[in-house]
Coordinates of C-alpha atoms in Angstrom, one line a residue:
M1290 CA 9.5 -29.5 26.2
A1291 CA 11.4 -30.0 22.5
S1292 CA 7.7 -29.7 20.7
E1293 CA 6.8 -26.2 22.2
K1294 CA 7.8 -23.3 20.0
K1295 CA 9.6 -20.9 20.8
Q1296 CA 9.3 -17.7 21.6
G1297 CA 10.1 -14.5 19.4
R1298 CA 9.3 -13.2 16.2
S1299 CA 7.5 -14.4 13.8
P1300 CA 8.5 -15.3 10.3
E1301 CA 8.2 -12.3 7.5
L1302 CA 8.3 -12.2 3.3
R1303 CA 10.0 -9.4 2.3
K1304 CA 10.3 -8.3 -0.8
D1305 CA 14.0 -6.3 -2.4
W1306 CA 13.3 -3.6 -4.7
V1307 CA 16.8 -4.6 -5.5
T1308 CA 16.7 -7.7 -7.0
N1309 CA 12.9 -8.3 -7.2
R1310 CA 13.6 -10.9 -4.7
W1311 CA 10.8 -12.5 -1.9
V1312 CA 13.1 -13.5 1.4
I1313 CA 11.9 -15.4 3.9
F1314 CA 13.0 -14.2 7.6
S1315 CA 12.4 -17.6 10.2
P1316 CA 14.5 -16.6 13.4
A1317 CA 13.1 -20.3 14.8
R1318 CA 15.7 -21.6 12.6
A1319 CA 18.7 -20.6 14.0
K1320 CA 20.6 -19.3 17.3
R1321 CA 21.4 -15.6 18.8
P1322 CA 22.8 -13.8 15.7
S1323 CA 25.9 -13.1 18.6
D1324 CA 26.5 -16.6 18.1
F1325 CA 26.7 -17.2 14.2
K1326 CA 30.3 -18.3 13.3
Y1327 CA 31.6 -20.1 11.0
K1328 CA 33.3 -23.9 11.8
S1329 CA 36.6 -23.3 10.3
P1330 CA 38.3 -20.8 9.2
A1331 CA 38.8 -20.3 5.2
T1332 CA 42.3 -19.7 5.4
T1333 CA 45.0 -18.3 8.3
T1334 CA 46.2 -15.5 7.5
S1335 CA 49.4 -13.4 8.1
T1336 CA 50.9 -9.3 8.0
T1337 CA 54.3 -10.6 9.4
T1338 CA 55.6 -12.8 7.1
A1339 CA 55.0 -10.3 3.4
D1340 CA 58.0 -11.8 1.5
Q1341 CA 56.1 -15.2 1.7
I1342 CA 56.6 -17.1 -1.8
Q1343 CA 55.1 -20.2 -1.6
D1344 CA 56.3 -23.4 -3.4
G1345 CA 54.4 -24.2 -6.7
C1346 CA 51.3 -21.0 -7.1
P1347 CA 51.6 -19.4 -10.0
F1348 CA 50.1 -16.2 -8.5
C1349 CA 53.5 -16.0 -6.4
L1350 CA 55.9 -12.9 -7.4
G1351 CA 59.0 -15.0 -9.5
H1352 CA 56.1 -17.9 -10.2
E1353 CA 55.3 -15.7 -13.6
H1354 CA 55.7 -18.1 -15.7
L1355 CA 52.9 -20.1 -14.7
C1356 CA 50.5 -17.9 -15.2
A1357 CA 48.6 -17.4 -18.5
P1358 CA 49.3 -14.5 -20.4
E1359 CA 49.5 -10.9 -18.6
I1360 CA 46.8 -7.9 -20.2
F1361 CA 48.9 -5.3 -17.8
R1362 CA 50.0 -5.0 -14.3
V1363 CA 51.0 -2.4 -11.3
P1364 CA 52.5 0.0 -12.0
T1365 CA 52.4 -0.3 -15.6
S1366 CA 56.7 -0.6 -15.9
S1367 CA 58.6 -3.7 -16.8
D1368 CA 59.5 -3.6 -13.1
P1369 CA 59.4 -7.3 -11.9
D1370 CA 58.3 -6.1 -8.4
W1371 CA 54.9 -5.5 -9.5
K1372 CA 51.8 -4.3 -6.8
I1373 CA 48.8 -6.2 -9.1
R1374 CA 49.0 -8.6 -12.2
V1375 CA 45.5 -8.7 -14.2
I1376 CA 45.6 -11.4 -17.0
Q1377 CA 44.3 -14.0 -18.7
N1378 CA 42.9 -17.0 -16.6
L1379 CA 43.8 -20.5 -17.6
Y1380 CA 40.4 -22.3 -17.1
P1381 CA 38.7 -19.6 -19.1
A1382 CA 35.1 -19.9 -19.1
L1383 CA 34.5 -18.0 -22.0
D1384 CA 37.3 -17.6 -25.4
R1385 CA 38.6 -14.6 -26.2
T1386 CA 40.5 -16.4 -29.4
L1387 CA 36.9 -16.9 -31.0
N1388 CA 34.7 -14.4 -33.4
D1389 CA 32.1 -12.4 -32.4
P1390 CA 28.9 -14.8 -30.7
I1391 CA 27.4 -16.0 -34.0
A1392 CA 24.1 -17.8 -33.5
V1393 CA 25.3 -21.5 -33.8
A1394 CA 23.2 -23.4 -36.5
P1395 CA 19.8 -24.9 -34.5
N1396 CA 20.6 -28.3 -33.4
P1397 CA 17.2 -30.9 -33.7
N1398 CA 17.8 -32.4 -30.2
L1399 CA 18.0 -28.6 -28.7
N1400 CA 14.6 -27.6 -29.9
G1401 CA 13.7 -23.8 -28.4
V1402 CA 17.2 -23.3 -26.9
E1403 CA 18.8 -20.8 -28.2
V1404 CA 23.1 -20.6 -28.9
L1405 CA 25.4 -18.3 -29.3
R1406 CA 29.4 -18.5 -30.0
G1407 CA 31.0 -19.0 -26.1
F1408 CA 32.9 -15.7 -26.9
G1409 CA 34.0 -13.5 -24.5
F1410 CA 37.1 -12.7 -21.7
H1411 CA 37.6 -13.9 -18.5
D1412 CA 40.5 -12.8 -16.4
V1413 CA 42.2 -13.0 -13.0
V1414 CA 43.1 -9.9 -11.0
I1415 CA 45.9 -10.8 -8.7
E1416 CA 45.4 -8.9 -6.0
T1417 CA 49.1 -9.1 -4.8
P1418 CA 52.3 -10.3 -5.2
F1419 CA 52.7 -12.2 -1.6
H1420 CA 51.3 -15.5 -1.0
S1421 CA 50.5 -14.4 2.8
L1422 CA 48.2 -11.3 2.4
Q1423 CA 44.8 -11.6 2.4
L1424 CA 42.7 -8.2 0.4
S1425 CA 41.6 -7.2 3.9
D1426 CA 45.5 -7.6 4.5
L1427 CA 45.8 -4.2 3.1
S1428 CA 45.8 -0.6 2.9
P1429 CA 42.7 1.4 1.6
Q1430 CA 45.6 2.9 -0.3
E1431 CA 46.2 -0.7 -2.1
I1432 CA 42.7 -2.0 -2.3
S1433 CA 42.5 0.8 -4.1
E1434 CA 44.5 0.6 -6.8
V1435 CA 42.9 -3.1 -6.7
L1436 CA 39.3 -1.5 -7.6
L1437 CA 41.4 0.5 -10.0
A1438 CA 42.5 -1.9 -12.4
Y1439 CA 38.9 -3.5 -12.1
K1440 CA 37.8 -0.1 -13.5
N1441 CA 40.6 -0.4 -16.0
R1442 CA 39.7 -3.9 -16.9
I1443 CA 36.4 -3.0 -17.3
L1444 CA 36.9 0.2 -20.1
Q1445 CA 39.0 -2.3 -22.2
L1446 CA 36.5 -4.4 -22.4
A1447 CA 34.3 -2.4 -22.4
A1448 CA 36.0 -1.0 -26.3
H1449 CA 34.7 -5.1 -27.6
S1450 CA 31.0 -4.0 -29.2
S1451 CA 29.9 -7.7 -28.6
I1452 CA 30.6 -7.5 -24.5
H1453 CA 27.1 -6.2 -22.2
Y1454 CA 28.0 -6.7 -19.9
V1455 CA 31.4 -6.9 -17.0
Q1456 CA 30.9 -9.2 -14.1
V1457 CA 33.5 -8.5 -11.2
F1458 CA 33.5 -11.4 -8.2
K1459 CA 35.9 -12.0 -5.2
N1460 CA 35.8 -16.0 -4.1
H1461 CA 37.5 -16.8 -1.0
G1462 CA 37.8 -19.9 0.2
A1463 CA 37.4 -23.1 -1.0
S1464 CA 33.8 -23.6 0.3
A1465 CA 33.5 -19.9 -1.7
G1466 CA 34.7 -21.1 -5.2
A1467 CA 38.2 -20.4 -4.5
S1468 CA 40.7 -23.1 -6.5
L1469 CA 44.0 -21.2 -5.1
S1470 CA 44.4 -19.8 -2.2
H1471 CA 46.3 -16.6 -3.0
S1472 CA 44.3 -13.8 -2.7
H1473 CA 42.7 -12.7 -6.2
S1474 CA 39.8 -11.8 -7.9
Q1475 CA 38.2 -12.8 -11.5
I1476 CA 36.1 -10.5 -13.8
I1477 CA 33.9 -12.1 -17.3
G1478 CA 33.2 -9.8 -19.8
L1479 CA 29.8 -11.5 -21.1
P1480 CA 28.2 -11.4 -24.9
I1481 CA 25.0 -11.4 -23.5
V1482 CA 23.3 -9.5 -20.1
P1483 CA 23.1 -11.8 -17.8
P1484 CA 19.5 -13.5 -16.5
N1485 CA 20.3 -11.9 -12.7
V1486 CA 21.1 -8.9 -14.1
S1487 CA 18.4 -8.1 -16.8
A1488 CA 15.8 -9.1 -13.5
R1489 CA 17.4 -6.4 -11.5
V1490 CA 17.8 -3.3 -13.9
D1491 CA 13.7 -4.0 -14.4
S1492 CA 13.0 -4.4 -10.1
M1493 CA 14.7 -0.8 -10.4
K1494 CA 12.3 0.9 -13.2
Q1495 CA 9.6 -1.1 -12.0
Y1496 CA 10.1 1.1 -8.6
F1497 CA 11.5 3.6 -10.4
N1498 CA 8.2 4.3 -13.0
E1499 CA 6.0 4.0 -9.6
T1500 CA 7.7 6.4 -7.5
G1501 CA 9.2 8.8 -9.9
K1502 CA 13.2 8.3 -7.9
C1503 CA 16.0 5.6 -7.5
S1504 CA 15.3 2.2 -5.1
V1505 CA 18.6 2.2 -3.8
C1506 CA 19.0 6.3 -3.5
E1507 CA 15.6 5.7 -1.2
I1508 CA 16.6 3.2 0.6
Q1509 CA 16.2 3.6 4.9
V1510 CA 19.2 2.8 6.2
K1511 CA 18.0 3.6 10.1
E1512 CA 19.0 0.1 11.4
L1513 CA 20.7 -1.3 8.4
L1514 CA 23.7 0.6 9.0
I1515 CA 26.9 -0.8 9.6
D1516 CA 29.5 2.1 8.6
E1517 CA 30.1 4.8 6.8
S1518 CA 32.0 7.0 5.1
T1519 CA 33.0 10.1 3.1
H1520 CA 31.4 8.6 0.3
F1521 CA 29.8 5.0 0.5
I1522 CA 27.6 3.8 3.6
S1523 CA 28.1 -0.5 4.2
I1524 CA 24.3 -1.6 5.5
V1525 CA 22.7 -5.3 5.7
P1526 CA 19.4 -5.2 2.9
L1527 CA 16.3 -5.1 4.1
A1528 CA 15.8 -8.3 2.2
A1529 CA 19.0 -9.8 2.5
T1530 CA 19.4 -13.0 1.3
F1531 CA 22.1 -14.3 3.2
P1532 CA 22.8 -14.1 6.9
F1533 CA 25.2 -11.0 7.8
E1534 CA 25.1 -9.7 3.6
I1535 CA 26.3 -6.8 3.3
W1536 CA 26.1 -4.0 0.4
I1537 CA 28.8 -0.8 0.3
I1538 CA 26.5 1.6 -1.3
P1539 CA 27.8 5.0 -3.1
R1540 CA 26.5 8.0 -1.3
D1541 CA 25.3 10.0 -4.6
H1542 CA 23.5 8.4 -7.0
S1543 CA 25.8 6.0 -9.5
S1544 CA 25.3 3.6 -12.6
H1545 CA 28.4 2.5 -13.9
F1546 CA 31.0 1.7 -11.4
H1547 CA 33.9 2.1 -13.7
Q1548 CA 33.2 6.0 -13.2
L1549 CA 34.6 5.1 -10.4
D1550 CA 37.5 7.6 -9.2
E1551 CA 40.7 7.9 -7.6
A1552 CA 39.6 9.7 -4.2
E1553 CA 36.4 7.1 -4.3
A1554 CA 38.4 4.1 -4.4
V1555 CA 40.7 5.1 -1.4
D1556 CA 37.4 5.9 0.2
L1557 CA 35.6 2.4 -0.4
G1558 CA 38.6 0.5 0.2
G1559 CA 39.2 1.4 3.6
L1560 CA 35.1 0.6 4.1
L1561 CA 35.1 -2.4 2.3
K1562 CA 38.8 -3.2 4.2
L1563 CA 36.9 -2.1 7.6
M1564 CA 33.6 -4.5 6.5
L1565 CA 35.5 -7.6 5.9
R1566 CA 37.8 -7.5 9.1
K1567 CA 34.2 -7.1 11.4
M1568 CA 33.1 -10.1 9.2
A1569 CA 35.8 -11.9 9.6
S1570 CA 36.8 -11.5 12.8
Q1571 CA 32.8 -12.5 13.9
L1572 CA 32.1 -14.9 12.1
N1573 CA 35.4 -16.6 12.3
N1574 CA 37.3 -15.7 9.0
P1575 CA 34.2 -17.2 6.5
P1576 CA 34.4 -17.9 3.0
F1577 CA 32.7 -15.3 1.1
N1578 CA 32.0 -14.5 -1.7
F1579 CA 31.6 -10.4 -3.6
M1580 CA 29.9 -9.4 -6.4
I1581 CA 30.0 -5.8 -8.3
H1582 CA 26.6 -5.1 -9.4
T1583 CA 27.0 -2.4 -12.3
S1584 CA 24.8 -2.0 -15.1
P1585 CA 25.1 -3.2 -18.5
L1586 CA 27.3 -1.4 -20.7
R1587 CA 24.7 -0.5 -23.3
V1588 CA 22.5 1.3 -21.2
T1589 CA 21.0 4.5 -22.7
D1590 CA 20.5 7.9 -20.4
P1591 CA 16.9 7.5 -20.0
Q1592 CA 18.1 4.0 -18.3
L1593 CA 20.8 5.7 -16.2
P1594 CA 18.9 7.3 -13.6
Y1595 CA 18.0 4.2 -11.4
I1596 CA 19.7 2.5 -11.9
H1597 CA 22.6 2.0 -9.1
W1598 CA 25.4 0.3 -8.1
F1599 CA 26.9 -1.9 -5.4
L1600 CA 28.9 -4.2 -4.2
Q1601 CA 27.8 -6.5 -2.3
I1602 CA 29.2 -8.7 0.6
I1603 CA 27.8 -12.7 1.1
P1604 CA 29.6 -15.0 3.2
Q1605 CA 28.5 -18.4 3.4
L1606 CA 27.8 -19.8 6.7
T1607 CA 24.3 -21.7 5.3
V1608 CA 23.4 -24.0 2.5
V1609 CA 21.5 -23.2 -0.4
A1610 CA 18.7 -26.5 -1.0
G1611 CA 16.1 -27.9 -3.2
F1612 CA 13.5 -25.1 -1.5
E1613 CA 15.7 -22.0 -2.5
M1614 CA 16.6 -24.3 -6.2
A1615 CA 13.1 -24.3 -6.2
T1616 CA 11.8 -21.6 -6.0
G1617 CA 14.7 -18.4 -6.2
C1618 CA 13.2 -17.7 -2.8
Y1619 CA 15.5 -17.9 0.3
I1620 CA 15.3 -18.7 4.0
N1621 CA 17.4 -16.3 6.1
P1622 CA 17.6 -17.2 10.2
V1623 CA 19.0 -13.6 11.0
F1624 CA 16.9 -10.6 10.8
P1625 CA 18.8 -7.7 9.3
E1626 CA 18.5 -5.7 12.0
D1627 CA 19.9 -8.0 14.1
A1628 CA 22.8 -9.1 12.0
A1629 CA 23.2 -5.3 11.5
K1630 CA 23.6 -5.0 15.6
V1631 CA 26.6 -7.4 15.7
L1632 CA 28.5 -6.4 12.9
R1633 CA 27.7 -2.7 14.2
E1634 CA 29.2 -3.3 17.3
V1635 CA 32.0 -4.9 15.9
P1636 CA 35.6 -3.6 17.7
N1637 CA 36.6 -1.6 14.7
P1638 CA 40.0 -4.2 14.0
E1639 CA 43.7 -2.8 14.5

């Protein structure tokens, strides 16, 4: 009968010691984990038309004049046949031309609100010159060059004493926030440490103070493991906020993403490619976001033992609604162990 409760696992609440967030796992709200599919693919990709240039796309090879100023390219020469370009965002969230983020004079209409001048940097990383290619179509070596472009731009931004945190992120698909379909990611240099970052660092510190250990190093992978490489592991976290969320974590303790070396970048490129392709294959190429969660730039040496960077991938399969907005507590219909098993068993795409 429709009124009868579904049989199976009972709901659980789990606390993530990395993000300090509670998650409700409610499998009764979902179909079988293996049946989770995005209704309509984010994009149609092709690896056979690598010379495709789309009219009007500012990120395609030969359309550089349609973009905001270039910061650097890979290779670094002025050769027009570039592989990666890092450019200013034409519609930046923050303004690099302002003076340092000094406090704005108090506004009597903004009682209790701290206001800073909107100084900061907002850049775009064009991952390929060809419109038909997505990041997952690139080779591990090519993806490593994108990752090293992130690293190099972070190091450049770190030279600005007013920049305290650099967020690298990628939006794939319109519903994940991508305004252009040409494969790209973004970098924002902020004059503050954002609240989610502060909460993550504080949670890691609390775990370290209680145990003497890094909360990320101590993650027990077991049933959570999807795959692994020489330097990295990929898991569905024990308290995953979203269904089929993936973390890629350095095996060895590492606090700063920008300390990634070339060998590690190639290794990470291979595992990232594998995760994106498994996710696309199993979930019908959903829109997704990935974010690199790293240390604030101005952390001190005593903080390094408990801060561990990782890359998070979130396929957009559910909607954040009123309960999540009100409480900061998310409802995930798929247990992480089940999601990891499904992804682990997806045949490695060619």
